[in-house]
PDB file of C-alpha atoms and ligand atoms in Angstrom:
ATOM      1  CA  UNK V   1     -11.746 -13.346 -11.886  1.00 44.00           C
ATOM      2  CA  UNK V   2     -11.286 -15.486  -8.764  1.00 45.00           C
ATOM      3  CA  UNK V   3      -8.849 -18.296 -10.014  1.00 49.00           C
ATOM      4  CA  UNK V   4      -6.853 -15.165 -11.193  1.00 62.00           C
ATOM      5  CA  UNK V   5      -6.771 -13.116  -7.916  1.00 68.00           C
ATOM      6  CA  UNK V   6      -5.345 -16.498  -5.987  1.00 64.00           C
ATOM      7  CA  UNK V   7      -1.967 -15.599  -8.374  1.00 66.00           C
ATOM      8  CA  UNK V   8      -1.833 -12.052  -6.528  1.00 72.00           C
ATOM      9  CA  UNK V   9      -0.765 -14.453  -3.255  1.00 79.00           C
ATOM     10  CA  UNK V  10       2.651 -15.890  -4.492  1.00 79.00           C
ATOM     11  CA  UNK V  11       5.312 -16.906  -1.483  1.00 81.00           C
ATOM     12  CA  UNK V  12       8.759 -16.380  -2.438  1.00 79.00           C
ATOM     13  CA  UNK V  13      11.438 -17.667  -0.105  1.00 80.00           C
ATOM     14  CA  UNK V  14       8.772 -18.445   2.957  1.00 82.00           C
ATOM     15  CA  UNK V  15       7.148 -14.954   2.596  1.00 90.00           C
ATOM     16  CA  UNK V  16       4.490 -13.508   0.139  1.00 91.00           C
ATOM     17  CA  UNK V  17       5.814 -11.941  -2.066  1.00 89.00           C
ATOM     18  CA  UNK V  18       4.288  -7.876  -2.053  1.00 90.00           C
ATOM     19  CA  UNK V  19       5.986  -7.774  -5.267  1.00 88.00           C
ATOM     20  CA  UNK V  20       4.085 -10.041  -7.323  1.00 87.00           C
ATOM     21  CA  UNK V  21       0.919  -8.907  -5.536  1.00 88.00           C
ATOM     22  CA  UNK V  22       1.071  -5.361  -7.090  1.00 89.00           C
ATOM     23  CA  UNK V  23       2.790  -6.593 -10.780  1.00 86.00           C
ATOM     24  CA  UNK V  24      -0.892  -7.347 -12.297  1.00 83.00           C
ATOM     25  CA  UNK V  25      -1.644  -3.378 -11.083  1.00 86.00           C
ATOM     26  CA  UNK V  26       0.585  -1.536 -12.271  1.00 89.00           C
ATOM     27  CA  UNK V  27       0.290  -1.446 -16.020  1.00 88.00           C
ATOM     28  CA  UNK V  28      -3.200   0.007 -16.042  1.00 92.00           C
ATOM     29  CA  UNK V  29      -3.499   3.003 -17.132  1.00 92.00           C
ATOM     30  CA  UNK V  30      -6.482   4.055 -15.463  1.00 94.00           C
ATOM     31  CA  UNK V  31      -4.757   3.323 -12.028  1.00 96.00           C
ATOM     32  CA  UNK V  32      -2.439   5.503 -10.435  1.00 96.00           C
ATOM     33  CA  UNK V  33      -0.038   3.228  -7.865  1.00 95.00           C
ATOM     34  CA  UNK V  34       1.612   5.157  -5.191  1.00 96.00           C
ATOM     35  CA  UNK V  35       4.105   3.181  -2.818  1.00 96.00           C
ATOM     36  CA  UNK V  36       4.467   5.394   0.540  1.00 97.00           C
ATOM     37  CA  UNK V  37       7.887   4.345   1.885  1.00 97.00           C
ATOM     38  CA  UNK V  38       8.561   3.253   5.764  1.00 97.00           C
ATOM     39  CA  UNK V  39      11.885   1.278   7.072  1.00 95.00           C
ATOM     40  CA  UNK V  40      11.290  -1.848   9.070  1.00 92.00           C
ATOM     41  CA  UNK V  41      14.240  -2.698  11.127  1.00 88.00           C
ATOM     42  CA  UNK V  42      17.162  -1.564   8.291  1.00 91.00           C
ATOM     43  CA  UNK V  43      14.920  -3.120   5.066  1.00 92.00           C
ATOM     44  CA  UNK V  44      12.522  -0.666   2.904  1.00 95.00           C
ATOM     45  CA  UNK V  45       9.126  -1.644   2.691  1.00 96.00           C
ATOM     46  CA  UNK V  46       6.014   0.584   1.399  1.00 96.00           C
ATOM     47  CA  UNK V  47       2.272   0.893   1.657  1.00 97.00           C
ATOM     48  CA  UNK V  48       0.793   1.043  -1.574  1.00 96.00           C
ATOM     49  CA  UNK V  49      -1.879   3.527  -2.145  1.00 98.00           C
ATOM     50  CA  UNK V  50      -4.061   2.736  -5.651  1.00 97.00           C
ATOM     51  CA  UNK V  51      -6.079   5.614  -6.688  1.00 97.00           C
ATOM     52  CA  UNK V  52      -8.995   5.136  -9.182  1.00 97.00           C
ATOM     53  CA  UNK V  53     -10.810   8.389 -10.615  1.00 96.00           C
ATOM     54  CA  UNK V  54     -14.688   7.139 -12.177  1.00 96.00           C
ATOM     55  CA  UNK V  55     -16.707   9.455 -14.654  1.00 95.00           C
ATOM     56  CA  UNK V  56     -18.227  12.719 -13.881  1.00 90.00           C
ATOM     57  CA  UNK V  57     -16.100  13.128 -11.095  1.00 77.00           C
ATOM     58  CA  UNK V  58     -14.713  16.885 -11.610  1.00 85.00           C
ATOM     59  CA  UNK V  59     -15.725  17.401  -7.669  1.00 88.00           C
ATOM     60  CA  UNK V  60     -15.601  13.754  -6.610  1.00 94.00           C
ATOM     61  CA  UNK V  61     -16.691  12.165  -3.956  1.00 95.00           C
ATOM     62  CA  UNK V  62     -13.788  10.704  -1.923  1.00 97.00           C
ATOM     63  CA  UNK V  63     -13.829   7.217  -0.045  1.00 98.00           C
ATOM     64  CA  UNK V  64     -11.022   4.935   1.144  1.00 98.00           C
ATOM     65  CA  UNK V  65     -10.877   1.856   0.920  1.00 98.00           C
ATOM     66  CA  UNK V  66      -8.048  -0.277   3.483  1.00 98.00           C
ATOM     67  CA  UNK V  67      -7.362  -3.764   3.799  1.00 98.00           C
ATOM     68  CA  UNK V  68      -5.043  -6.433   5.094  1.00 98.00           C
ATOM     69  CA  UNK V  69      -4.133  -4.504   8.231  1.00 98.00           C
ATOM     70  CA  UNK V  70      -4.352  -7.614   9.569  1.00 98.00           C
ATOM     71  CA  UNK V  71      -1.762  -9.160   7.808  1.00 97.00           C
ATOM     72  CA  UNK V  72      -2.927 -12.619   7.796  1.00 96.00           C
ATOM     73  CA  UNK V  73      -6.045 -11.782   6.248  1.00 96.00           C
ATOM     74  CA  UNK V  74      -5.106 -12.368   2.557  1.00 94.00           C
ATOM     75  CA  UNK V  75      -9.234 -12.038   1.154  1.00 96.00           C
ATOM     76  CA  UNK V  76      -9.805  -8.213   2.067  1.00 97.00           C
ATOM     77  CA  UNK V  77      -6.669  -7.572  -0.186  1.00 97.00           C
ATOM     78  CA  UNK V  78      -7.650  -9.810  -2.856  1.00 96.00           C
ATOM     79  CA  UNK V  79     -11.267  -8.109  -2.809  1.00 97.00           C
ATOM     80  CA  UNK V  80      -9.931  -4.797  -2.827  1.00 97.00           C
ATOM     81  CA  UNK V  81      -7.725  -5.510  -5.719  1.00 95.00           C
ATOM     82  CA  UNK V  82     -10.762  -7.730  -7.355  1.00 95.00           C
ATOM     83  CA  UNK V  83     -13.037  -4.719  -7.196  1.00 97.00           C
ATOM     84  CA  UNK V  84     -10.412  -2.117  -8.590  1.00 96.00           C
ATOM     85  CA  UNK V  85     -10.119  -4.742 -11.357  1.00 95.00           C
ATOM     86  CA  UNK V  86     -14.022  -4.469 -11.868  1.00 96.00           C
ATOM     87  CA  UNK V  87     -14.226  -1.001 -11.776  1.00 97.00           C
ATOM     88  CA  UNK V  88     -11.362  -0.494 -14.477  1.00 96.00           C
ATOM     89  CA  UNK V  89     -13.713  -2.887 -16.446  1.00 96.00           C
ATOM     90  CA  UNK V  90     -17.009  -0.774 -15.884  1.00 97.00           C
ATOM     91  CA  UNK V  91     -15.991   2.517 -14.460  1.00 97.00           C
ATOM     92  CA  UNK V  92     -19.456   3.672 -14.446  1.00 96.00           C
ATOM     93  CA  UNK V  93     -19.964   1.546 -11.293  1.00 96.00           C
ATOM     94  CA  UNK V  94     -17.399   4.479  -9.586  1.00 96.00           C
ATOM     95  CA  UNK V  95     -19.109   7.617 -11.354  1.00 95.00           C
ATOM     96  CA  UNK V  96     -18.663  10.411  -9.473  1.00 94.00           C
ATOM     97  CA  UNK V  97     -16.503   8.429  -7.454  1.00 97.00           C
ATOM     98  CA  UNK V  98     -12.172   9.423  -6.326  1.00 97.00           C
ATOM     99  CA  UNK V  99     -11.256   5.782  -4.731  1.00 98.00           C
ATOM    100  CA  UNK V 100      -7.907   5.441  -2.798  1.00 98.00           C
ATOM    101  CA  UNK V 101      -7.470   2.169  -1.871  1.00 98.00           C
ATOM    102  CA  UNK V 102      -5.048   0.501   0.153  1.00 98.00           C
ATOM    103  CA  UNK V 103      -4.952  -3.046  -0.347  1.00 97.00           C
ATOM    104  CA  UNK V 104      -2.547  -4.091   2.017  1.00 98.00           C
ATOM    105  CA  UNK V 105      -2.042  -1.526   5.294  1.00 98.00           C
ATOM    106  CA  UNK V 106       0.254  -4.202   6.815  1.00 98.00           C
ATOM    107  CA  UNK V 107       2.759  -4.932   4.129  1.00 97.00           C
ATOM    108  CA  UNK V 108       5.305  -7.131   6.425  1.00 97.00           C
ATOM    109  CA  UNK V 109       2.500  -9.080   8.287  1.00 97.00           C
ATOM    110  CA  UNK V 110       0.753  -9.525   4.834  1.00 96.00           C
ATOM    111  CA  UNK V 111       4.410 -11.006   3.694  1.00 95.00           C
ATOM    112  CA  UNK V 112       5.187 -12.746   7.068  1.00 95.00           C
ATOM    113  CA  UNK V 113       1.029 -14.274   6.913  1.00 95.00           C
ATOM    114  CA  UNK V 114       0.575 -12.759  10.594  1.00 97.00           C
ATOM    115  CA  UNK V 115      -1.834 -10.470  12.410  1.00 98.00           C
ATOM    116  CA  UNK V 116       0.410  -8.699  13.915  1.00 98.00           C
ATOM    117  CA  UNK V 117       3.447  -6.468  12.330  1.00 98.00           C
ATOM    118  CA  UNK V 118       6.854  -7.556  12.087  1.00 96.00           C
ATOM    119  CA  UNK V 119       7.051  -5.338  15.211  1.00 96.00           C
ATOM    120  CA  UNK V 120       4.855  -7.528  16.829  1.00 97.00           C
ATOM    121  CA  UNK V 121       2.104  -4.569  17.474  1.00 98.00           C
ATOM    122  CA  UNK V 122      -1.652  -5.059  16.418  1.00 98.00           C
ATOM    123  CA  UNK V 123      -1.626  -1.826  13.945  1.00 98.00           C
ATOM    124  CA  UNK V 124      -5.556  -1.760  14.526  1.00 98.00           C
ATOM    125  CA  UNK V 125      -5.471  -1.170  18.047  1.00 98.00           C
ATOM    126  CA  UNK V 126      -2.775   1.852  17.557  1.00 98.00           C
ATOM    127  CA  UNK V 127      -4.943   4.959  15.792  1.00 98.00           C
ATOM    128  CA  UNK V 128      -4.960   8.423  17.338  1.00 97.00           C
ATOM    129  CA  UNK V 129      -3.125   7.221  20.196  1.00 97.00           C
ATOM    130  CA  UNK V 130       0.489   8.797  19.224  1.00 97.00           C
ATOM    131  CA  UNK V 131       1.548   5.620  17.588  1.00 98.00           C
ATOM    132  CA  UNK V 132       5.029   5.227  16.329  1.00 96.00           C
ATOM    133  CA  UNK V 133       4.608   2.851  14.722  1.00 98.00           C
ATOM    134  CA  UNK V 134       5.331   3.981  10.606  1.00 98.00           C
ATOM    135  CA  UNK V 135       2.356   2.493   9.085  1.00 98.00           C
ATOM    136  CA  UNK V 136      -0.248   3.694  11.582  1.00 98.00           C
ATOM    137  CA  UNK V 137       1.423   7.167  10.853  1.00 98.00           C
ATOM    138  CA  UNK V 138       1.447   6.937   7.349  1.00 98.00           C
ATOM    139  CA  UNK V 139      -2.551   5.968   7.626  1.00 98.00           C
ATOM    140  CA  UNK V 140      -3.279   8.972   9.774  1.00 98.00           C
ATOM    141  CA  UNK V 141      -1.893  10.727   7.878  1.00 98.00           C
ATOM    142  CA  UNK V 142      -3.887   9.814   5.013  1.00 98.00           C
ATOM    143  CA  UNK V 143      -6.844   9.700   6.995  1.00 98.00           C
ATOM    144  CA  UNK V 144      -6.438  13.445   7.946  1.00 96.00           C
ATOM    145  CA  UNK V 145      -5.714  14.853   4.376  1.00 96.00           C
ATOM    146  CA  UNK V 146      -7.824  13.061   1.706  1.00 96.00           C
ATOM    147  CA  UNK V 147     -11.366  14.091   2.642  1.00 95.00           C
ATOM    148  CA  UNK V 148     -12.759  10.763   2.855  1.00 97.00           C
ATOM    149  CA  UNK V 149     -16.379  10.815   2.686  1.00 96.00           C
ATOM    150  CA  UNK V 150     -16.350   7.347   3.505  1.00 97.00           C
ATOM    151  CA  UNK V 151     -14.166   4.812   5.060  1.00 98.00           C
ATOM    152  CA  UNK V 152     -14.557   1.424   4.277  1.00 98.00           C
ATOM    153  CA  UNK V 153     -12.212  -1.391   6.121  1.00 98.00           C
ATOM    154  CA  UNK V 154     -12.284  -5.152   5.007  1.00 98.00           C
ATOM    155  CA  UNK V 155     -11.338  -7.827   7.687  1.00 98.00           C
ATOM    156  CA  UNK V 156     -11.821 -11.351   7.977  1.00 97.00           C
ATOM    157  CA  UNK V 157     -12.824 -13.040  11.667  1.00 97.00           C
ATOM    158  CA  UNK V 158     -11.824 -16.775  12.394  1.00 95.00           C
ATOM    159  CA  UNK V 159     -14.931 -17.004  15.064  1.00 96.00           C
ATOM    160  CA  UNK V 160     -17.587 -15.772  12.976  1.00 96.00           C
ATOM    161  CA  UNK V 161     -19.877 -18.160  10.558  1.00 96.00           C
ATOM    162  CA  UNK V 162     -21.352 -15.142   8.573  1.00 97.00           C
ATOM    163  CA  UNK V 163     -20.231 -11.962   7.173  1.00 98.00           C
ATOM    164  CA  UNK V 164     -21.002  -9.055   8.862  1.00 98.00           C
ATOM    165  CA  UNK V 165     -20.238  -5.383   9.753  1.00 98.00           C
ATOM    166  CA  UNK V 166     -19.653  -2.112  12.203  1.00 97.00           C
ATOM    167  CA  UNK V 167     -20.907   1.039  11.821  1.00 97.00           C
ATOM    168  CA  UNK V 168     -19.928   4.501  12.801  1.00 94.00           C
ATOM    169  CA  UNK V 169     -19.354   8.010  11.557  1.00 90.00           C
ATOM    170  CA  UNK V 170     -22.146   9.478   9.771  1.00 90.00           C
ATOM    171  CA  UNK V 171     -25.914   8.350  10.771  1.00 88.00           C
ATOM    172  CA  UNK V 172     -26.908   7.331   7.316  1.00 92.00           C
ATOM    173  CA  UNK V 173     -24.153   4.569   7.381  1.00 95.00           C
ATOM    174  CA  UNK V 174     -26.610   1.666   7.985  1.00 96.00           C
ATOM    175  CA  UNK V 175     -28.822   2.733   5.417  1.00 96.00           C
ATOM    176  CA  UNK V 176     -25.292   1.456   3.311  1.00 97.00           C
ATOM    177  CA  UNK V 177     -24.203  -1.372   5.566  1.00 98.00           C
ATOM    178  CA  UNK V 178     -27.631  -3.356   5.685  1.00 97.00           C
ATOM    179  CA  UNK V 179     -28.384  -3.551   1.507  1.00 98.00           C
ATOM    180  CA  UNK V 180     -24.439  -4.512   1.511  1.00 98.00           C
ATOM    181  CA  UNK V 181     -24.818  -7.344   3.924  1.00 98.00           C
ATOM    182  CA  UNK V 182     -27.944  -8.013   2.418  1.00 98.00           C
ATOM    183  CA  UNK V 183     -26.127  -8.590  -1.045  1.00 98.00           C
ATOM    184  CA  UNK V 184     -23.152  -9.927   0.159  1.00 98.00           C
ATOM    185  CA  UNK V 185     -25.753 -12.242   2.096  1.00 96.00           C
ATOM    186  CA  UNK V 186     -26.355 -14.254  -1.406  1.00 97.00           C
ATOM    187  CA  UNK V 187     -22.778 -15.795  -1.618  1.00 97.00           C
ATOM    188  CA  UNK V 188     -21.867 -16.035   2.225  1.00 97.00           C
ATOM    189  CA  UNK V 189     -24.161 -16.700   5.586  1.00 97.00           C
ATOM    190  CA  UNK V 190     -24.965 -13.605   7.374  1.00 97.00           C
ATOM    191  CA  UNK V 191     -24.008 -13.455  10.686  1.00 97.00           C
ATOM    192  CA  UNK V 192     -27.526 -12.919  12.852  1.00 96.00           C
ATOM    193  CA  UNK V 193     -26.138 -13.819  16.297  1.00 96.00           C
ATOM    194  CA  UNK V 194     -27.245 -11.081  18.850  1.00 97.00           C
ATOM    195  CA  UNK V 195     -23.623 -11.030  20.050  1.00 96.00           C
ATOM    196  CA  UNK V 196     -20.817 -11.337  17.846  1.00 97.00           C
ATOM    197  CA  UNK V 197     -16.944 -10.708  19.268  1.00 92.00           C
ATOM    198  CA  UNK V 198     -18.188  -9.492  22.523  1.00 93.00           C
ATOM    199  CA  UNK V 199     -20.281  -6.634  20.711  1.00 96.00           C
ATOM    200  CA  UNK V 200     -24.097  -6.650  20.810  1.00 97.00           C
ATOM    201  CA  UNK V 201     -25.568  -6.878  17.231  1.00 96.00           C
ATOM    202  CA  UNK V 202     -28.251  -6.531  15.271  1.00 96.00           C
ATOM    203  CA  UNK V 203     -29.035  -8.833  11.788  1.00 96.00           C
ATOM    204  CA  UNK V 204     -25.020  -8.536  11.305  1.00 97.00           C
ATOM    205  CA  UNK V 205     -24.726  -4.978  12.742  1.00 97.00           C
ATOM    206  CA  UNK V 206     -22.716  -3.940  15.434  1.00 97.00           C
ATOM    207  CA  UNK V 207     -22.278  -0.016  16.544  1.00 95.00           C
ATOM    208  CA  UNK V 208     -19.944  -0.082  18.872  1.00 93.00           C
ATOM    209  CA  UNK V 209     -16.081  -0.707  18.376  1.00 91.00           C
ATOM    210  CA  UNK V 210     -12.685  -1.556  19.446  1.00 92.00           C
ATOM    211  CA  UNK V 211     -10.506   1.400  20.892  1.00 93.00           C
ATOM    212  CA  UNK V 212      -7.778   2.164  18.423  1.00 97.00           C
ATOM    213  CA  UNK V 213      -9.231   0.826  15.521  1.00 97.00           C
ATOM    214  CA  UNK V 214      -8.073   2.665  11.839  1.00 98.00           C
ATOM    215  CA  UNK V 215     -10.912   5.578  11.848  1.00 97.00           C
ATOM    216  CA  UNK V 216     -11.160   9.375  11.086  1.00 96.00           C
ATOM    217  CA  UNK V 217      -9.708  11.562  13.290  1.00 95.00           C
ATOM    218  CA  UNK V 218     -11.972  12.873  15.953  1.00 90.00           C
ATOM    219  CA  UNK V 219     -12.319  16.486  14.804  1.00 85.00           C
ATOM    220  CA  UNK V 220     -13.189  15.086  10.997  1.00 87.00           C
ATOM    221  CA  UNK V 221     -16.213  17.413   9.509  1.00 89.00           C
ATOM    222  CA  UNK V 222     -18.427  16.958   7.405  1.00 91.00           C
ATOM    223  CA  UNK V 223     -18.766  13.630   9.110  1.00 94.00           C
ATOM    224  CA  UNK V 224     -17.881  10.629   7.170  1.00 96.00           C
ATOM    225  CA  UNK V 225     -19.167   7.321   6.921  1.00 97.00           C
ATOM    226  CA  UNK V 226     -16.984   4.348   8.042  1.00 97.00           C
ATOM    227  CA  UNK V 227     -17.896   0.808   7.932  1.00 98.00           C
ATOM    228  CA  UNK V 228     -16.001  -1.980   8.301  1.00 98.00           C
ATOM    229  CA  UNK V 229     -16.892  -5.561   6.849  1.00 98.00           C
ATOM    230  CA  UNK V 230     -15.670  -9.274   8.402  1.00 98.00           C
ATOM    231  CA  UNK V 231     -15.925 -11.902   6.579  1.00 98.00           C
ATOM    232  CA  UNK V 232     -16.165 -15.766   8.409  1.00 98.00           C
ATOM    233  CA  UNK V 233     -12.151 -16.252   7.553  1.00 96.00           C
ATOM    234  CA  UNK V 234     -12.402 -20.059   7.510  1.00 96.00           C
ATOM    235  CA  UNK V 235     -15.098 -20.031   4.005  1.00 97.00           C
ATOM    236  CA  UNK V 236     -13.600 -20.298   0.772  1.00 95.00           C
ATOM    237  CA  UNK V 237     -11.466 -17.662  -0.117  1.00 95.00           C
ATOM    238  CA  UNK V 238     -12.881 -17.140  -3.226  1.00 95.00           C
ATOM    239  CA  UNK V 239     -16.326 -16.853  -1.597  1.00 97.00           C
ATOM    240  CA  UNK V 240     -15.408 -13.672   0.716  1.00 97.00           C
ATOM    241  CA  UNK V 241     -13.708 -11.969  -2.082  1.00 97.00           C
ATOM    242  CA  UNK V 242     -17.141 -12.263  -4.072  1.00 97.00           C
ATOM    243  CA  UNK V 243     -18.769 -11.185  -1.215  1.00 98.00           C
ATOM    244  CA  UNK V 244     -17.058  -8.267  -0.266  1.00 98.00           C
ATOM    245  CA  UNK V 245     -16.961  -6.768  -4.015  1.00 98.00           C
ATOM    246  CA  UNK V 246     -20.129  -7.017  -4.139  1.00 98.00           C
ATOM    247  CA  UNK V 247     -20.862  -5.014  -0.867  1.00 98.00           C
ATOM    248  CA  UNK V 248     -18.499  -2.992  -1.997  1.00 98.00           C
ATOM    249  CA  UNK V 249     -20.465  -2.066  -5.165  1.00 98.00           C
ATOM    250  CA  UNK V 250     -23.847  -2.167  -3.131  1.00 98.00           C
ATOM    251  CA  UNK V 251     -22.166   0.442  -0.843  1.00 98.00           C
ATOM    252  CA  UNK V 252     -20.856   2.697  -3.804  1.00 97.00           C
ATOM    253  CA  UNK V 253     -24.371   2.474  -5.599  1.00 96.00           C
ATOM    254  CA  UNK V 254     -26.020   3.205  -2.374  1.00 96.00           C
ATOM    255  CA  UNK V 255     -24.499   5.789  -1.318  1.00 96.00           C
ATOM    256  CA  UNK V 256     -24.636   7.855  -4.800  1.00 94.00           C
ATOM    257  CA  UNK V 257     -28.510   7.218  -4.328  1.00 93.00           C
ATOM    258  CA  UNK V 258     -28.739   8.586  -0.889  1.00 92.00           C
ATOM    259  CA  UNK V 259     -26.778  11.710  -1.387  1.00 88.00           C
ATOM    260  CA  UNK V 260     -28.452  12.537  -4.709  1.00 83.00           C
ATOM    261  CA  UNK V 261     -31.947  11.933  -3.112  1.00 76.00           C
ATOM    262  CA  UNK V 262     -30.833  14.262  -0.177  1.00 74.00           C
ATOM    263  CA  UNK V 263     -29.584  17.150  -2.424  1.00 73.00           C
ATOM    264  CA  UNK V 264     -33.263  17.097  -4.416  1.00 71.00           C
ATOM    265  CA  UNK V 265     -35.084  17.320  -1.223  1.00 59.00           C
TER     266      UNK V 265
HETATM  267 ZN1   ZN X 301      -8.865  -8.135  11.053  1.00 85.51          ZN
END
């Protein structure tokens, strides 16, 4: 699966090509691909959303999944593409699952390999703070009407060894983070350090956060969970793909078990 997903990243004429990213998606069936149109500077660009509907899922439960919004960090796209892939292979691992995924929120820093946008503005420091900037906008927007139960955000982090993650939203979003890291933990290092990018942590947890960050809106009820998982950016890129579908999966699985086990109690 992993020598495949390296031909989603394709550079045509000194940028990667978003074109040949989404091609492999958009002949399956069981995927419905959405572009969500923005202007950058006179040229159309989109952010794709791909939605993914598992079994038994007449009342689903909603999660989104985001990547790339830091455009120069190729593996959360891959891995969100990787695990779509998996799932339309055994849908049963999203039953009673809706997933909306958005593989790359940063479509011309994903093409341009950069953090930053095009614009030059750090798109995860810019939520619920009256952005204008079109993707941030676009995001909210999805993050206000789509009833996410759970918000998961992939990122990779050039100072970290390990893979780790931050929590917030719902309380029982440890319970998910810590078998996910602890899974995950099997193909990359886990990040123990008690500090990691200025935040104190504990065995790869940190629950605090940046200001700005993509998030539900304030007012968002029932509460959702949100977690968002870094990967050490400088392992193999096939490695932190592996990992992250996998906590991905751990997360899903998880999470179906802790709600079910609530609503028998
Ligand atoms: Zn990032």
């Amino acid at each position: 699966m992993q020598s495949n997903l390296a031909s989603h990243l394709v550079t045509e004429n000194g940028r990667r090509s978003l074109s040949r990213f989404f091609q492999p998606l958009l002949d399956l069936p069981q995927v419905q691909a959405e572009f969500l149109p923005f202007a950058v500077g006179g040229e159309k660009y989109s952010l794709p959303r791909l939605t993914f509907q598992g079994p038994n899922s007449s009342d689903p439960i909603r999660i989104g999944l985001f990547a790339a919004i830091h455009g120069d960090e190729p593996a959360g796209a891959l891995a969100a593409v990787g695990f779509l892939l998996e799932l339309v292979r055994d849908p049963q691992l999203a039953e009673n699952f809706l997933l909306q995924i958005y593989p790359v929120c940063n479509p011309t820093g994903f093409e341009d390999n950069t953090r930053c946008s095009r614009r030059g503005r750090d798109l995860n420091r810019e939520f619920w703070r009256a952005s204008f900037e079109a993707e941030v906008q676009i995001l909210e927007h999805e993050l206000r009407t789509r009833h996410f139960s759970g918000i998961i955000q992939l990122h990779a982090d050039d100072t970290s060894e390990g893979i780790y993650g931050f929590v917030r939203g719902h309380t029982l979003t440890e319970n998910l983070l810590r078998p996910a890291l602890c899974e995950a933990g099997k193909i990359l290092p886990r990040n123990v350090n008690a500090t990691i990018d200025g935040f104190a942590a504990r065995d790869g947890i940190i629950y605090d956060h940046y200001d700005g960050v993509l998030a539900a809106p304030a007012e968002m009820e029932p509460v959702p969970f949100e977690i968002i998982l870094e990967t050490p950016h400088h392992a193999p890129v096939d490695a932190q793909v592996q990992a992250l579908v996998v906590a991905l999966r751990t997360i899903l699985s998880e999470y179906r078990r802790l709600i079910s086990f609530a609503a028998n109690i």
